[in-house]
PDB file of C-alpha atoms in Angstrom:
ATOM      1  CA  UNK F 264      66.994 -63.726 -36.910  1.00  0.00           C
ATOM      2  CA  UNK F 265      68.266 -67.292 -36.396  1.00  0.00           C
ATOM      3  CA  UNK F 266      70.319 -66.232 -33.386  1.00  0.00           C
ATOM      4  CA  UNK F 267      67.569 -63.951 -32.052  1.00  0.00           C
ATOM      5  CA  UNK F 268      67.863 -60.263 -31.297  1.00  0.00           C
ATOM      6  CA  UNK F 269      68.907 -60.325 -27.651  1.00  0.00           C
ATOM      7  CA  UNK F 270      71.817 -58.130 -26.621  1.00  0.00           C
ATOM      8  CA  UNK F 271      72.809 -59.904 -23.394  1.00  0.00           C
ATOM      9  CA  UNK F 272      71.550 -62.839 -21.374  1.00  0.00           C
ATOM     10  CA  UNK F 273      71.891 -64.588 -18.053  1.00  0.00           C
ATOM     11  CA  UNK F 274      72.488 -68.324 -17.955  1.00  0.00           C
ATOM     12  CA  UNK F 275      70.518 -70.195 -15.337  1.00  0.00           C
ATOM     13  CA  UNK F 276      67.153 -69.890 -13.629  1.00  0.00           C
ATOM     14  CA  UNK F 277      66.017 -66.555 -12.145  1.00  0.00           C
ATOM     15  CA  UNK F 278      63.096 -66.108  -9.770  1.00  0.00           C
ATOM     16  CA  UNK F 279      60.090 -63.865 -10.468  1.00  0.00           C
ATOM     17  CA  UNK F 280      61.367 -61.065  -8.211  1.00  0.00           C
ATOM     18  CA  UNK F 281      64.660 -60.893 -10.106  1.00  0.00           C
ATOM     19  CA  UNK F 282      62.842 -60.754 -13.442  1.00  0.00           C
ATOM     20  CA  UNK F 283      60.564 -57.998 -12.140  1.00  0.00           C
ATOM     21  CA  UNK F 284      63.638 -56.050 -10.981  1.00  0.00           C
ATOM     22  CA  UNK F 285      65.207 -56.435 -14.419  1.00  0.00           C
ATOM     23  CA  UNK F 286      62.017 -55.251 -16.134  1.00  0.00           C
ATOM     24  CA  UNK F 287      62.037 -52.173 -13.900  1.00  0.00           C
ATOM     25  CA  UNK F 288      65.486 -51.153 -15.085  1.00  0.00           C
ATOM     26  CA  UNK F 289      65.275 -47.982 -17.226  1.00  0.00           C
ATOM     27  CA  UNK F 290      67.189 -49.125 -20.324  1.00  0.00           C
ATOM     28  CA  UNK F 291      65.644 -52.620 -20.518  1.00  0.00           C
ATOM     29  CA  UNK F 292      63.072 -52.910 -23.261  1.00  0.00           C
ATOM     30  CA  UNK F 293      62.107 -56.552 -22.717  1.00  0.00           C
ATOM     31  CA  UNK F 294      63.046 -59.647 -20.720  1.00  0.00           C
ATOM     32  CA  UNK F 295      62.394 -63.085 -22.215  1.00  0.00           C
ATOM     33  CA  UNK F 296      62.896 -66.347 -20.304  1.00  0.00           C
ATOM     34  CA  UNK F 297      63.729 -69.273 -22.591  1.00  0.00           C
ATOM     35  CA  UNK F 298      63.886 -72.805 -21.278  1.00  0.00           C
ATOM     36  CA  UNK F 299      66.616 -75.066 -22.672  1.00  0.00           C
ATOM     37  CA  UNK F 300      67.907 -72.534 -25.213  1.00  0.00           C
ATOM     38  CA  UNK F 301      71.634 -72.781 -24.688  1.00  0.00           C
ATOM     39  CA  UNK F 302      73.771 -75.731 -25.757  1.00  0.00           C
ATOM     40  CA  UNK F 303      73.780 -77.316 -22.289  1.00  0.00           C
ATOM     41  CA  UNK F 304      70.002 -77.441 -21.864  1.00  0.00           C
ATOM     42  CA  UNK F 305      69.641 -74.821 -19.150  1.00  0.00           C
ATOM     43  CA  UNK F 306      67.331 -71.836 -18.906  1.00  0.00           C
ATOM     44  CA  UNK F 307      68.483 -68.476 -20.233  1.00  0.00           C
ATOM     45  CA  UNK F 308      67.040 -65.027 -19.564  1.00  0.00           C
ATOM     46  CA  UNK F 309      67.466 -62.799 -22.601  1.00  0.00           C
ATOM     47  CA  UNK F 310      67.679 -59.027 -22.199  1.00  0.00           C
ATOM     48  CA  UNK F 311      66.701 -56.493 -24.858  1.00  0.00           C
ATOM     49  CA  UNK F 312      67.814 -52.875 -24.449  1.00  0.00           C
ATOM     50  CA  UNK F 313      66.710 -49.507 -25.819  1.00  0.00           C
ATOM     51  CA  UNK F 314      70.215 -48.037 -26.109  1.00  0.00           C
ATOM     52  CA  UNK F 315      72.851 -50.460 -27.359  1.00  0.00           C
ATOM     53  CA  UNK F 316      75.813 -48.284 -26.340  1.00  0.00           C
ATOM     54  CA  UNK F 317      75.306 -49.026 -22.653  1.00  0.00           C
ATOM     55  CA  UNK F 318      74.609 -52.764 -22.904  1.00  0.00           C
ATOM     56  CA  UNK F 319      77.908 -53.802 -21.313  1.00  0.00           C
ATOM     57  CA  UNK F 320      77.722 -51.452 -18.331  1.00  0.00           C
ATOM     58  CA  UNK F 321      73.971 -51.920 -17.768  1.00  0.00           C
ATOM     59  CA  UNK F 322      74.213 -55.712 -17.883  1.00  0.00           C
ATOM     60  CA  UNK F 323      76.907 -55.714 -15.193  1.00  0.00           C
ATOM     61  CA  UNK F 324      74.792 -53.427 -13.008  1.00  0.00           C
ATOM     62  CA  UNK F 325      71.703 -55.608 -13.525  1.00  0.00           C
ATOM     63  CA  UNK F 326      73.708 -58.757 -12.718  1.00  0.00           C
ATOM     64  CA  UNK F 327      74.872 -57.185  -9.455  1.00  0.00           C
ATOM     65  CA  UNK F 328      71.303 -56.058  -8.723  1.00  0.00           C
ATOM     66  CA  UNK F 329      69.782 -59.535  -9.050  1.00  0.00           C
ATOM     67  CA  UNK F 330      72.811 -61.457  -7.748  1.00  0.00           C
ATOM     68  CA  UNK F 331      73.935 -63.187 -10.933  1.00  0.00           C
ATOM     69  CA  UNK F 332      77.670 -63.957 -11.076  1.00  0.00           C
ATOM     70  CA  UNK F 333      79.516 -62.451 -14.036  1.00  0.00           C
ATOM     71  CA  UNK F 334      80.498 -65.937 -15.242  1.00  0.00           C
ATOM     72  CA  UNK F 335      76.826 -66.544 -16.115  1.00  0.00           C
ATOM     73  CA  UNK F 336      76.526 -63.360 -18.222  1.00  0.00           C
ATOM     74  CA  UNK F 337      76.691 -63.700 -22.003  1.00  0.00           C
ATOM     75  CA  UNK F 338      76.666 -61.020 -24.709  1.00  0.00           C
ATOM     76  CA  UNK F 339      75.577 -61.157 -28.332  1.00  0.00           C
ATOM     77  CA  UNK F 340      78.869 -59.796 -29.702  1.00  0.00           C
ATOM     78  CA  UNK F 341      77.911 -60.284 -33.350  1.00  0.00           C
ATOM     79  CA  UNK F 342      74.737 -58.214 -33.073  1.00  0.00           C
ATOM     80  CA  UNK F 343      76.382 -55.492 -31.006  1.00  0.00           C
ATOM     81  CA  UNK F 344      79.232 -55.255 -33.521  1.00  0.00           C
ATOM     82  CA  UNK F 345      76.655 -54.537 -36.221  1.00  0.00           C
ATOM     83  CA  UNK F 346      75.680 -51.450 -34.223  1.00  0.00           C
ATOM     84  CA  UNK F 347      79.379 -50.536 -33.757  1.00  0.00           C
ATOM     85  CA  UNK F 348      79.268 -51.355 -30.043  1.00  0.00           C
ATOM     86  CA  UNK F 349      82.502 -53.095 -29.044  1.00  0.00           C
ATOM     87  CA  UNK F 350      83.879 -54.589 -25.873  1.00  0.00           C
ATOM     88  CA  UNK F 351      87.474 -55.267 -24.890  1.00  0.00           C
ATOM     89  CA  UNK F 352      86.434 -58.809 -23.986  1.00  0.00           C
ATOM     90  CA  UNK F 353      85.095 -59.617 -27.457  1.00  0.00           C
ATOM     91  CA  UNK F 354      87.137 -62.642 -28.544  1.00  0.00           C
ATOM     92  CA  UNK F 355      87.075 -62.005 -32.295  1.00  0.00           C
ATOM     93  CA  UNK F 356      87.623 -58.790 -34.240  1.00  0.00           C
ATOM     94  CA  UNK F 357      84.513 -57.980 -36.224  1.00  0.00           C
ATOM     95  CA  UNK F 358      85.734 -55.337 -38.637  1.00  0.00           C
ATOM     96  CA  UNK F 359      83.669 -56.178 -41.712  1.00  0.00           C
ATOM     97  CA  UNK F 360      80.798 -53.772 -40.998  1.00  0.00           C
ATOM     98  CA  UNK F 361      83.027 -50.792 -40.008  1.00  0.00           C
ATOM     99  CA  UNK F 362      85.147 -51.489 -43.097  1.00  0.00           C
ATOM    100  CA  UNK F 363      81.988 -51.444 -45.225  1.00  0.00           C
ATOM    101  CA  UNK F 364      80.948 -48.118 -43.672  1.00  0.00           C
ATOM    102  CA  UNK F 365      84.372 -46.636 -44.350  1.00  0.00           C
ATOM    103  CA  UNK F 366      84.310 -47.741 -48.003  1.00  0.00           C
ATOM    104  CA  UNK F 367      80.788 -46.343 -48.440  1.00  0.00           C
ATOM    105  CA  UNK F 368      81.812 -43.004 -46.904  1.00  0.00           C
ATOM    106  CA  UNK F 369      84.841 -42.831 -49.184  1.00  0.00           C
ATOM    107  CA  UNK F 370      82.700 -43.650 -52.240  1.00  0.00           C
ATOM    108  CA  UNK F 371      80.121 -40.984 -51.302  1.00  0.00           C
ATOM    109  CA  UNK F 372      82.823 -38.366 -50.739  1.00  0.00           C
ATOM    110  CA  UNK F 373      84.506 -39.102 -54.075  1.00  0.00           C
ATOM    111  CA  UNK F 374      81.158 -39.050 -55.897  1.00  0.00           C
ATOM    112  CA  UNK F 375      80.292 -35.659 -54.423  1.00  0.00           C
ATOM    113  CA  UNK F 376      83.782 -34.390 -55.303  1.00  0.00           C
ATOM    114  CA  UNK F 377      83.471 -35.585 -58.940  1.00  0.00           C
ATOM    115  CA  UNK F 378      79.981 -34.115 -59.424  1.00  0.00           C
ATOM    116  CA  UNK F 379      81.032 -30.789 -57.867  1.00  0.00           C
ATOM    117  CA  UNK F 380      84.014 -30.444 -60.179  1.00  0.00           C
ATOM    118  CA  UNK F 381      81.992 -31.461 -63.247  1.00  0.00           C
ATOM    119  CA  UNK F 382      79.513 -28.671 -62.546  1.00  0.00           C
ATOM    120  CA  UNK F 383      82.347 -26.237 -61.790  1.00  0.00           C
ATOM    121  CA  UNK F 384      84.045 -26.954 -65.134  1.00  0.00           C
ATOM    122  CA  UNK F 385      80.731 -26.626 -66.969  1.00  0.00           C
ATOM    123  CA  UNK F 386      79.965 -23.332 -65.210  1.00  0.00           C
ATOM    124  CA  UNK F 387      83.440 -21.981 -65.908  1.00  0.00           C
ATOM    125  CA  UNK F 388      83.079 -22.747 -69.630  1.00  0.00           C
ATOM    126  CA  UNK F 389      79.641 -21.115 -69.736  1.00  0.00           C
ATOM    127  CA  UNK F 390      80.874 -17.963 -67.946  1.00  0.00           C
ATOM    128  CA  UNK F 391      83.805 -17.807 -70.368  1.00  0.00           C
ATOM    129  CA  UNK F 392      81.399 -18.119 -73.304  1.00  0.00           C
ATOM    130  CA  UNK F 393      79.216 -15.277 -71.969  1.00  0.00           C
ATOM    131  CA  UNK F 394      82.341 -13.145 -71.467  1.00  0.00           C
ATOM    132  CA  UNK F 395      83.439 -13.658 -75.101  1.00  0.00           C
ATOM    133  CA  UNK F 396      79.952 -12.872 -76.383  1.00  0.00           C
ATOM    134  CA  UNK F 397      79.758  -9.718 -74.234  1.00  0.00           C
ATOM    135  CA  UNK F 398      83.163  -8.530 -75.486  1.00  0.00           C
ATOM    136  CA  UNK F 399      82.022  -8.675 -79.127  1.00  0.00           C
ATOM    137  CA  UNK F 400      78.931  -6.641 -78.283  1.00  0.00           C
ATOM    138  CA  UNK F 401      76.219  -9.285 -77.771  1.00  0.00           C
ATOM    139  CA  UNK F 402      73.345  -8.288 -75.481  1.00  0.00           C
ATOM    140  CA  UNK F 403      71.527 -10.636 -73.098  1.00  0.00           C
ATOM    141  CA  UNK F 404      68.586 -10.645 -75.488  1.00  0.00           C
TER     142      UNK F 404
END
């Protein structure tokens, strides 16, 4: 929340027509213009998307549409990595969340495996017990 929830942003001032064009783009959920939000004191236009998987391709298309050079495009790599969306240009490997997911999947699989075999052993012993009782002449009653 401290860094905000934007997925990509354009550095510099955009006119009203460019912002209207961005808002008309299908995957764009919201466009927020913040004055003096980056470290250099310039205006940034933050983009929020519906589908995070296409943030990198859609942002490039939007930048070409409104005439923003690619040097003024910034991505929120940390947030996108949390949704397992990666780019080749991401400067740092963010593997903590995927590693956490892998450990959780392994723990769930092993838990299911242990519970299944516990019930199987219990069932096998019970079936064996019924077989012994049936062989000595016991009825279900």
